[in-house]
Amino acid sequence: MEIDEAREVRTTCPYCGVGCGVLAKVAANGEITVRGDPDHPANFGRLCSKGSALAETIDLDGRLLYPQIHGRRTDWDEALDLVASTFSRTIAEHGPDAVAFYVSGQLLTEDYYVANKLMKGFIGSANIDTNSRLCMASSVAGHRRAFGSDTVPGSYEDLELADLIVVVGSNLAWCHPVLYQRIAAAREKRPDMKVVLVDPRRTMTSDIADMHLAIAPDGDVALFTGLLAYLGQHNTLDRTYITAHTTGFGQAFFAASALDLAGVAAATGLGEDELVRFYSLFAATAKTVTVYSQGVNQSSSGTDKVNAIINCHLATGRIGKPGTGPFSVTGQPNAMGGREVGGLANMLAAHMEIENPEHRDRVQRFWSAPDIAEKPGLKAVEMFQAVADGRIKALWIVATNPVDSMPDADAVEAAIKACPFVVVSDILAKTDTVRHAHVRLPAAAWGEKDGTVTNSERRISRQRAFLATPGEARADWWIIAEVAKRMGFGEAFSHPSPADIFAEHAALSAFENDGIRDFDIGAYAGVDAERYEELAPFQWPAPASPSPLRGGSARALSEAKQAGRGGVGDAPPTPPRLPRFAMQSSLADPPLKGEGESSRFFANGGFYTPDRKARFIVVRPTAQTRTSPDYPLVLNTGRVRDHWHTMTRTGKSPRLSQHLAEPFAEIHPADAQHLGIGDADIVRVSTEHGEVLLRALVTARQRPGSVFVPMHWTDQFSARARVDALVAPITDPISGQPASKNVAARVERFAAVAFGFAVLAERPASIDADYWSLARCAAGWRLELALEADRDWPDFAASLFGVDAPGETLAYHDVAGGHYRFARFAGSRLTGALYLAPRPVAVSRGWAVEQLSADHADRRGRLAIVAGRPGGNSVDRGAVVCSCFGVGANQIAEAVRGGCVSVEAIGATLHAGTNCGSCRAEIRTIIEARRLHAAE
């Protein structure tokens, strides 16, 4: 891309739901750097390790750049014609429910809106669901049951204003690091702030916790129904709020009181004294926020968990006021935007209900649609089961990797392979899902896309393009709209730009609303391309006209009025043919300034139920025991600090791949001892649905009887580590969200005869090993290995090194001891080194990786590589702790020995922990370990 001068573009991070503002700087030579946007109200300049490394993930290596049909390169016309004609023919022959879209929280709102409009309003089926079903559908269901709408009541500011934060089923330190740092910073200013962590694992979030409740898997309903009973029994209810703004308290309290303290202790695995300490702290603290994530949602009782939490906040009136509320934090950058446009199979656009005939009629009239889906579509697990049994015959997968992320993933892969017609829109040419597509459509990536996203606090921000779109890649909204045109729906999909789509989305949110629906951004219905380009982050609601029914803030409206702008009047019963939105709005110049203060819902009631009152939901704990003698452990799946989803982006970054470079299974020392498993052994984790091979990580942070495995590794990076293949397709009966954190499993030591580690300048074409895991590193790749049988080791090394090119190989063989080492050089450059041993290889990984970038003209110095240890003047940094600055555990330990006895002192000396802060908990762990060692 030719650039005449340097420029800096305001955009938004594409990772979690925090929605951090990013400043992407494009230098005159095309070099890209990123930093946090100090003016964005989500992060105020902070970025996590993943966000800080975004510039390392935007190369074109592995990109899908051209449309393909059955692996053959083609042009857009042929590919789009085939998609449109096949979907049209399938609908004509088998009906609209024979086709489906499976989309993603990675999409921009404009992409999501067009896909949902096509499926629900023009194809006439609701068979569009999203990978957001896997992460927050239970929150949606719980919100709708209690509030009558999918409304997140509070704002990030509440996390800083609260006197008590209860973190439930969320490792904020690793999964939402910027929110974690905001809480940590607030706590430093107000040391009296309390934090309680409710999680089976002692995660890094426990570093700031005053109390850790190591709850039994799925014990959350019992914990919070017990809390509701305690609040009532100790007269700490807000009876005024209950009477004025809620219904159903009596029934919910009666059900909660059925379980006494001993029963709650038995159901949660917690001590009665722990429960009383937590309950009394909650009861005594008016400013309380309960923030929760996947540990609550990913459960067969996830919706009940959400409502058990909400019940406690309604009962105390701790909702909608500064420093209070239940707070669901989302896992993806635009899961919230997907909810706004109706991206879930059981929702309509603009937070309307597919079961409601009045809502269906309203959306159909607004879209001038020929048809509208009349019933909910198939949710994610049901959708792929319908693909498997043949009910769905044409499937379009957009921006997601269900072969790795869906439960029962092997069955999902088999279903996709057998489906008569599969379209995949993606940015990469090789993923575990793309490999099964009949048609592959190249999509624009972050940095190339242009649109909006909504974060966990209802704040809409712009993602802006700062890179040219490579090859023939196109925006997802354009691809979907072009298919819609070819299916005969051209007038409704003639959008010239994402600005036009956003304007339509905003207009629909306000259409026949007048405060009866929570989602309203009508102030932006008249936005044009210029104003859209300048759009600043804002929280919804942002109505174009005031309403006595409106919940939350009308800040955007007041700013618009102060600027002398008008608002939208009463919309006509039937709107003009779209997309002429300027006719519906006199607000041609919407507010550009982001809101200076947070907006909240429900402090004074105003819920979105028919009587405008919240509903207490009767919930009762149910037994969730799934273990058996054959599968005695509980498998819990989740995320790690520096990787994201299935690593299609973070797997490109060398620094993000160094912190935890291979798939692992966390297991408690007592369980490991019982099973004969040592630290760094390879283990086989199996369930009724499949098995994986992983590195054992023995740690007391894990709850006894449980094992934790991250979800990120795929066939592109490992031999057998697709952990969601082990997860049963059990779902919450209300939300349809899979239960990914309570799976009966067995763990066994894998009897490897040889372990290996290699550094390679080039990715090997194939790897003949039972266990392998490949990760990017500076100047190449690092590879972990384990084998069940011996090989011809020189031939094995040659297969990894690719010895066709000229070069020299040095080798060391200890046949009796089972130790083998090989190093391959091309001139003065190391092209590969392989270390093999009968036990896990003890070579310093960081040092070995650095040798790929070093000059090795001195032949005598090459012997150190074969020996596998640094020379006298070399420094072994140890395992990387701080990804931002590449600081290792050995360096931190040495600094502690030198007198650095605080995280701040380590930061001043090594810079570790001074950028994103994600590693601060690990730094503190090393400091404490050194203190204990010194005390002994």
mmCIF file of N, CA, C and O in Angstrom, residues 697-761:
data_model
loop_
_atom_site.group_PDB
_atom_site.id
_atom_site.type_symbol
_atom_site.label_atom_id
_atom_site.label_comp_id
_atom_site.label_asym_id
_atom_site.label_seq_id
_atom_site.Cartn_x
_atom_site.Cartn_y
_atom_site.Cartn_z
ATOM 1 N N LEU A 697 0.219 -29.798 33.426
ATOM 2 C CA LEU A 697 0.654 -28.669 34.236
ATOM 3 C C LEU A 697 0.085 -28.895 35.633
ATOM 4 O O LEU A 697 -1.108 -28.692 35.866
ATOM 5 N N VAL A 698 0.918 -29.380 36.526
ATOM 6 C CA VAL A 698 0.479 -29.734 37.872
ATOM 7 C C VAL A 698 0.529 -28.478 38.742
ATOM 8 O O VAL A 698 1.579 -27.854 38.894
ATOM 9 N N THR A 699 -0.618 -28.104 39.290
ATOM 10 C CA THR A 699 -0.687 -26.849 40.038
ATOM 11 C C THR A 699 -1.779 -26.896 41.095
ATOM 12 O O THR A 699 -2.880 -27.406 40.853
ATOM 13 N N ALA A 700 -1.481 -26.339 42.255
ATOM 14 C CA ALA A 700 -2.461 -26.265 43.335
ATOM 15 C C ALA A 700 -3.531 -25.223 43.052
ATOM 16 O O ALA A 700 -4.509 -25.124 43.807
ATOM 17 N N ARG A 701 -3.391 -24.445 41.973
ATOM 18 C CA ARG A 701 -4.442 -23.491 41.606
ATOM 19 C C ARG A 701 -5.698 -24.212 41.111
ATOM 20 O O ARG A 701 -6.778 -23.635 41.095
ATOM 21 N N GLN A 702 -5.517 -25.446 40.680
ATOM 22 C CA GLN A 702 -6.655 -26.217 40.185
ATOM 23 C C GLN A 702 -7.404 -26.838 41.353
ATOM 24 O O GLN A 702 -6.804 -27.248 42.348
ATOM 25 N N ARG A 703 -8.713 -26.926 41.222
ATOM 26 C CA ARG A 703 -9.534 -27.559 42.247
ATOM 27 C C ARG A 703 -9.343 -29.068 42.189
ATOM 28 O O ARG A 703 -9.358 -29.659 41.101
ATOM 29 N N PRO A 704 -9.149 -29.733 43.313
ATOM 30 C CA PRO A 704 -9.063 -31.196 43.282
ATOM 31 C C PRO A 704 -10.298 -31.808 42.623
ATOM 32 O O PRO A 704 -11.423 -31.350 42.832
ATOM 33 N N GLY A 705 -10.058 -32.822 41.806
ATOM 34 C CA GLY A 705 -11.161 -33.475 41.115
ATOM 35 C C GLY A 705 -11.528 -32.850 39.791
ATOM 36 O O GLY A 705 -12.419 -33.340 39.102
ATOM 37 N N SER A 706 -10.840 -31.773 39.435
ATOM 38 C CA SER A 706 -11.121 -31.087 38.179
ATOM 39 C C SER A 706 -9.845 -30.956 37.359
ATOM 40 O O SER A 706 -8.741 -31.002 37.875
ATOM 41 N N VAL A 707 -10.045 -30.746 36.068
ATOM 42 C CA VAL A 707 -8.929 -30.501 35.157
ATOM 43 C C VAL A 707 -9.348 -29.380 34.213
ATOM 44 O O VAL A 707 -10.486 -29.347 33.738
ATOM 45 N N PHE A 708 -8.436 -28.437 33.995
ATOM 46 C CA PHE A 708 -8.714 -27.318 33.107
ATOM 47 C C PHE A 708 -7.900 -27.459 31.834
ATOM 48 O O PHE A 708 -6.696 -27.726 31.873
ATOM 49 N N VAL A 709 -8.558 -27.250 30.669
ATOM 50 C CA VAL A 709 -7.893 -27.331 29.369
ATOM 51 C C VAL A 709 -8.313 -26.120 28.542
ATOM 52 O O VAL A 709 -9.505 -25.843 28.411
ATOM 53 N N PRO A 710 -7.361 -25.376 27.965
ATOM 54 C CA PRO A 710 -7.721 -24.241 27.115
ATOM 55 C C PRO A 710 -8.296 -24.689 25.786
ATOM 56 O O PRO A 710 -8.000 -25.770 25.278
ATOM 57 N N MET A 711 -9.090 -23.806 25.180
ATOM 58 C CA MET A 711 -9.871 -24.144 23.985
ATOM 59 C C MET A 711 -9.182 -23.787 22.681
ATOM 60 O O MET A 711 -9.725 -24.039 21.615
ATOM 61 N N HIS A 712 -7.982 -23.199 22.696
ATOM 62 C CA HIS A 712 -7.455 -22.499 21.524
ATOM 63 C C HIS A 712 -6.829 -23.398 20.457
ATOM 64 O O HIS A 712 -6.834 -23.046 19.281
ATOM 65 N N TRP A 713 -6.253 -24.523 20.845
ATOM 66 C CA TRP A 713 -5.409 -25.254 19.899
ATOM 67 C C TRP A 713 -6.233 -26.075 18.910
ATOM 68 O O TRP A 713 -7.220 -26.729 19.261
ATOM 69 N N THR A 714 -5.808 -26.033 17.659
ATOM 70 C CA THR A 714 -6.519 -26.673 16.554
ATOM 71 C C THR A 714 -5.559 -27.597 15.809
ATOM 72 O O THR A 714 -4.375 -27.696 16.142
ATOM 73 N N ASP A 715 -6.060 -28.229 14.775
ATOM 74 C CA ASP A 715 -5.201 -29.095 13.960
ATOM 75 C C ASP A 715 -4.130 -28.312 13.216
ATOM 76 O O ASP A 715 -3.176 -28.909 12.710
ATOM 77 N N GLN A 716 -4.275 -27.001 13.135
ATOM 78 C CA GLN A 716 -3.252 -26.182 12.477
ATOM 79 C C GLN A 716 -2.032 -25.998 13.365
ATOM 80 O O GLN A 716 -0.942 -25.684 12.872
ATOM 81 N N PHE A 717 -2.191 -26.207 14.667
ATOM 82 C CA PHE A 717 -1.100 -25.928 15.612
ATOM 83 C C PHE A 717 -0.747 -27.110 16.501
ATOM 84 O O PHE A 717 0.198 -27.014 17.288
ATOM 85 N N SER A 718 -1.468 -28.195 16.410
ATOM 86 C CA SER A 718 -1.193 -29.325 17.303
ATOM 87 C C SER A 718 -1.714 -30.614 16.690
ATOM 88 O O SER A 718 -2.522 -30.608 15.754
ATOM 89 N N ALA A 719 -1.268 -31.723 17.263
ATOM 90 C CA ALA A 719 -1.631 -33.027 16.702
ATOM 91 C C ALA A 719 -3.047 -33.440 17.092
ATOM 92 O O ALA A 719 -3.866 -33.792 16.240
ATOM 93 N N ARG A 720 -3.349 -33.364 18.397
ATOM 94 C CA ARG A 720 -4.655 -33.833 18.896
ATOM 95 C C ARG A 720 -5.012 -32.996 20.121
ATOM 96 O O ARG A 720 -4.847 -33.462 21.254
ATOM 97 N N ALA A 721 -5.472 -31.784 19.907
ATOM 98 C CA ALA A 721 -5.734 -30.904 21.051
ATOM 99 C C ALA A 721 -7.045 -30.141 20.919
ATOM 100 O O ALA A 721 -7.271 -29.183 21.649
ATOM 101 N N ARG A 722 -7.915 -30.553 20.011
ATOM 102 C CA ARG A 722 -9.204 -29.872 19.830
ATOM 103 C C ARG A 722 -10.140 -30.277 20.970
ATOM 104 O O ARG A 722 -10.938 -31.186 20.875
ATOM 105 N N VAL A 723 -10.038 -29.535 22.075
ATOM 106 C CA VAL A 723 -10.680 -29.975 23.304
ATOM 107 C C VAL A 723 -12.204 -29.975 23.202
ATOM 108 O O VAL A 723 -12.881 -30.759 23.896
ATOM 109 N N ASP A 724 -12.786 -29.134 22.350
ATOM 110 C CA ASP A 724 -14.248 -29.138 22.266
ATOM 111 C C ASP A 724 -14.789 -30.408 21.617
ATOM 112 O O ASP A 724 -16.000 -30.653 21.671
ATOM 113 N N ALA A 725 -13.918 -31.217 21.043
ATOM 114 C CA ALA A 725 -14.352 -32.539 20.595
ATOM 115 C C ALA A 725 -14.737 -33.420 21.783
ATOM 116 O O ALA A 725 -15.459 -34.407 21.627
ATOM 117 N N LEU A 726 -14.278 -33.059 22.983
ATOM 118 C CA LEU A 726 -14.567 -33.831 24.184
ATOM 119 C C LEU A 726 -15.857 -33.398 24.870
ATOM 120 O O LEU A 726 -16.392 -34.104 25.717
ATOM 121 N N VAL A 727 -16.345 -32.210 24.536
ATOM 122 C CA VAL A 727 -17.481 -31.626 25.252
ATOM 123 C C VAL A 727 -18.786 -32.182 24.707
ATOM 124 O O VAL A 727 -19.024 -32.169 23.494
ATOM 125 N N ALA A 728 -19.635 -32.661 25.595
ATOM 126 C CA ALA A 728 -20.934 -33.212 25.190
ATOM 127 C C ALA A 728 -21.848 -32.097 24.703
ATOM 128 O O ALA A 728 -21.761 -30.955 25.173
ATOM 129 N N PRO A 729 -22.756 -32.378 23.774
ATOM 130 C CA PRO A 729 -23.689 -31.362 23.269
ATOM 131 C C PRO A 729 -24.859 -31.138 24.219
ATOM 132 O O PRO A 729 -26.031 -31.109 23.800
ATOM 133 N N ILE A 730 -24.554 -30.976 25.497
ATOM 134 C CA ILE A 730 -25.575 -30.685 26.507
ATOM 135 C C ILE A 730 -25.754 -29.178 26.573
ATOM 136 O O ILE A 730 -24.775 -28.427 26.630
ATOM 137 N N THR A 731 -26.994 -28.703 26.568
ATOM 138 C CA THR A 731 -27.243 -27.268 26.556
ATOM 139 C C THR A 731 -28.225 -26.850 27.640
ATOM 140 O O THR A 731 -28.977 -27.671 28.163
ATOM 141 N N ASP A 732 -28.194 -25.578 27.948
ATOM 142 C CA ASP A 732 -29.207 -24.986 28.819
ATOM 143 C C ASP A 732 -30.557 -25.080 28.111
ATOM 144 O O ASP A 732 -30.673 -24.706 26.931
ATOM 145 N N PRO A 733 -31.600 -25.540 28.783
ATOM 146 C CA PRO A 733 -32.884 -25.744 28.094
ATOM 147 C C PRO A 733 -33.557 -24.448 27.659
ATOM 148 O O PRO A 733 -34.425 -24.476 26.784
ATOM 149 N N ILE A 734 -33.169 -23.316 28.216
ATOM 150 C CA ILE A 734 -33.788 -22.042 27.864
ATOM 151 C C ILE A 734 -32.941 -21.302 26.837
ATOM 152 O O ILE A 734 -33.437 -20.860 25.797
ATOM 153 N N SER A 735 -31.642 -21.166 27.109
ATOM 154 C CA SER A 735 -30.774 -20.366 26.237
ATOM 155 C C SER A 735 -30.181 -21.159 25.080
ATOM 156 O O SER A 735 -29.748 -20.575 24.088
ATOM 157 N N GLY A 736 -30.098 -22.459 25.214
ATOM 158 C CA GLY A 736 -29.439 -23.267 24.188
ATOM 159 C C GLY A 736 -27.928 -23.184 24.234
ATOM 160 O O GLY A 736 -27.244 -23.674 23.331
ATOM 161 N N GLN A 737 -27.388 -22.594 25.290
ATOM 162 C CA GLN A 737 -25.924 -22.467 25.396
ATOM 163 C C GLN A 737 -25.310 -23.771 25.900
ATOM 164 O O GLN A 737 -25.805 -24.385 26.838
ATOM 165 N N PRO A 738 -24.217 -24.216 25.275
ATOM 166 C CA PRO A 738 -23.598 -25.474 25.693
ATOM 167 C C PRO A 738 -22.944 -25.393 27.067
ATOM 168 O O PRO A 738 -22.491 -24.329 27.508
ATOM 169 N N ALA A 739 -22.885 -26.544 27.709
ATOM 170 C CA ALA A 739 -22.264 -26.675 29.032
ATOM 171 C C ALA A 739 -20.810 -27.088 28.852
ATOM 172 O O ALA A 739 -20.477 -28.273 28.874
ATOM 173 N N SER A 740 -19.933 -26.103 28.683
ATOM 174 C CA SER A 740 -18.532 -26.373 28.338
ATOM 175 C C SER A 740 -17.619 -26.446 29.545
ATOM 176 O O SER A 740 -16.411 -26.630 29.386
ATOM 177 N N LYS A 741 -18.180 -26.322 30.756
ATOM 178 C CA LYS A 741 -17.333 -26.255 31.937
ATOM 179 C C LYS A 741 -17.627 -27.330 32.976
ATOM 180 O O LYS A 741 -17.133 -27.243 34.100
ATOM 181 N N ASN A 742 -18.406 -28.310 32.592
ATOM 182 C CA ASN A 742 -18.700 -29.410 33.511
ATOM 183 C C ASN A 742 -18.880 -30.675 32.680
ATOM 184 O O ASN A 742 -19.991 -31.088 32.375
ATOM 185 N N VAL A 743 -17.759 -31.281 32.314
ATOM 186 C CA VAL A 743 -17.742 -32.446 31.430
ATOM 187 C C VAL A 743 -17.018 -33.586 32.138
ATOM 188 O O VAL A 743 -15.890 -33.408 32.614
ATOM 189 N N ALA A 744 -17.643 -34.736 32.221
ATOM 190 C CA ALA A 744 -17.000 -35.889 32.863
ATOM 191 C C ALA A 744 -15.834 -36.380 32.013
ATOM 192 O O ALA A 744 -15.988 -36.589 30.802
ATOM 193 N N ALA A 745 -14.679 -36.550 32.644
ATOM 194 C CA ALA A 745 -13.469 -36.874 31.886
ATOM 195 C C ALA A 745 -12.570 -37.835 32.658
ATOM 196 O O ALA A 745 -12.694 -38.000 33.880
ATOM 197 N N ARG A 746 -11.657 -38.412 31.909
ATOM 198 C CA ARG A 746 -10.616 -39.289 32.470
ATOM 199 C C ARG A 746 -9.262 -38.753 32.016
ATOM 200 O O ARG A 746 -9.112 -38.304 30.874
ATOM 201 N N VAL A 747 -8.268 -38.822 32.895
ATOM 202 C CA VAL A 747 -6.922 -38.368 32.560
ATOM 203 C C VAL A 747 -5.948 -39.507 32.834
ATOM 204 O O VAL A 747 -5.970 -40.122 33.910
ATOM 205 N N GLU A 748 -5.104 -39.797 31.849
ATOM 206 C CA GLU A 748 -4.108 -40.864 31.970
ATOM 207 C C GLU A 748 -2.759 -40.371 31.457
ATOM 208 O O GLU A 748 -2.702 -39.543 30.544
ATOM 209 N N ARG A 749 -1.707 -40.900 32.031
ATOM 210 C CA ARG A 749 -0.376 -40.576 31.532
ATOM 211 C C ARG A 749 -0.157 -41.254 30.186
ATOM 212 O O ARG A 749 -0.451 -42.440 30.013
ATOM 213 N N PHE A 750 0.319 -40.485 29.211
ATOM 214 C CA PHE A 750 0.649 -41.023 27.896
ATOM 215 C C PHE A 750 2.066 -41.596 27.952
ATOM 216 O O PHE A 750 3.009 -40.904 28.331
ATOM 217 N N ALA A 751 2.207 -42.859 27.590
ATOM 218 C CA ALA A 751 3.485 -43.565 27.737
ATOM 219 C C ALA A 751 4.417 -43.219 26.581
ATOM 220 O O ALA A 751 4.599 -44.003 25.638
ATOM 221 N N ALA A 752 5.006 -42.053 26.629
ATOM 222 C CA ALA A 752 5.946 -41.638 25.588
ATOM 223 C C ALA A 752 7.324 -42.239 25.859
ATOM 224 O O ALA A 752 7.776 -42.282 27.005
ATOM 225 N N VAL A 753 7.989 -42.690 24.800
ATOM 226 C CA VAL A 753 9.359 -43.190 24.934
ATOM 227 C C VAL A 753 10.368 -42.103 24.608
ATOM 228 O O VAL A 753 11.548 -42.227 24.951
ATOM 229 N N ALA A 754 9.915 -41.045 23.944
ATOM 230 C CA ALA A 754 10.817 -39.955 23.595
ATOM 231 C C ALA A 754 10.053 -38.643 23.616
ATOM 232 O O ALA A 754 8.896 -38.572 23.182
ATOM 233 N N PHE A 755 10.730 -37.632 24.138
ATOM 234 C CA PHE A 755 10.218 -36.270 24.133
ATOM 235 C C PHE A 755 11.162 -35.426 23.297
ATOM 236 O O PHE A 755 12.367 -35.697 23.228
ATOM 237 N N GLY A 756 10.619 -34.394 22.669
ATOM 238 C CA GLY A 756 11.476 -33.563 21.839
ATOM 239 C C GLY A 756 11.103 -32.102 21.889
ATOM 240 O O GLY A 756 9.978 -31.728 22.227
ATOM 241 N N PHE A 757 12.108 -31.295 21.543
ATOM 242 C CA PHE A 757 11.896 -29.865 21.360
ATOM 243 C C PHE A 757 12.746 -29.427 20.180
ATOM 244 O O PHE A 757 13.892 -29.871 20.029
ATOM 245 N N ALA A 758 12.182 -28.575 19.343
ATOM 246 C CA ALA A 758 12.910 -28.109 18.160
ATOM 247 C C ALA A 758 12.628 -26.640 17.918
ATOM 248 O O ALA A 758 11.558 -26.126 18.265
ATOM 249 N N VAL A 759 13.627 -25.978 17.339
ATOM 250 C CA VAL A 759 13.412 -24.646 16.774
ATOM 251 C C VAL A 759 13.726 -24.749 15.291
ATOM 252 O O VAL A 759 14.692 -25.393 14.881
ATOM 253 N N LEU A 760 12.874 -24.130 14.466
ATOM 254 C CA LEU A 760 12.952 -24.313 13.019
ATOM 255 C C LEU A 760 12.754 -22.972 12.318
ATOM 256 O O LEU A 760 11.861 -22.189 12.683
ATOM 257 N N ALA A 761 13.570 -22.719 11.314
ATOM 258 C CA ALA A 761 13.429 -21.484 10.550
ATOM 259 C C ALA A 761 12.183 -21.508 9.675
ATOM 260 O O ALA A 761 11.602 -20.455 9.389
#
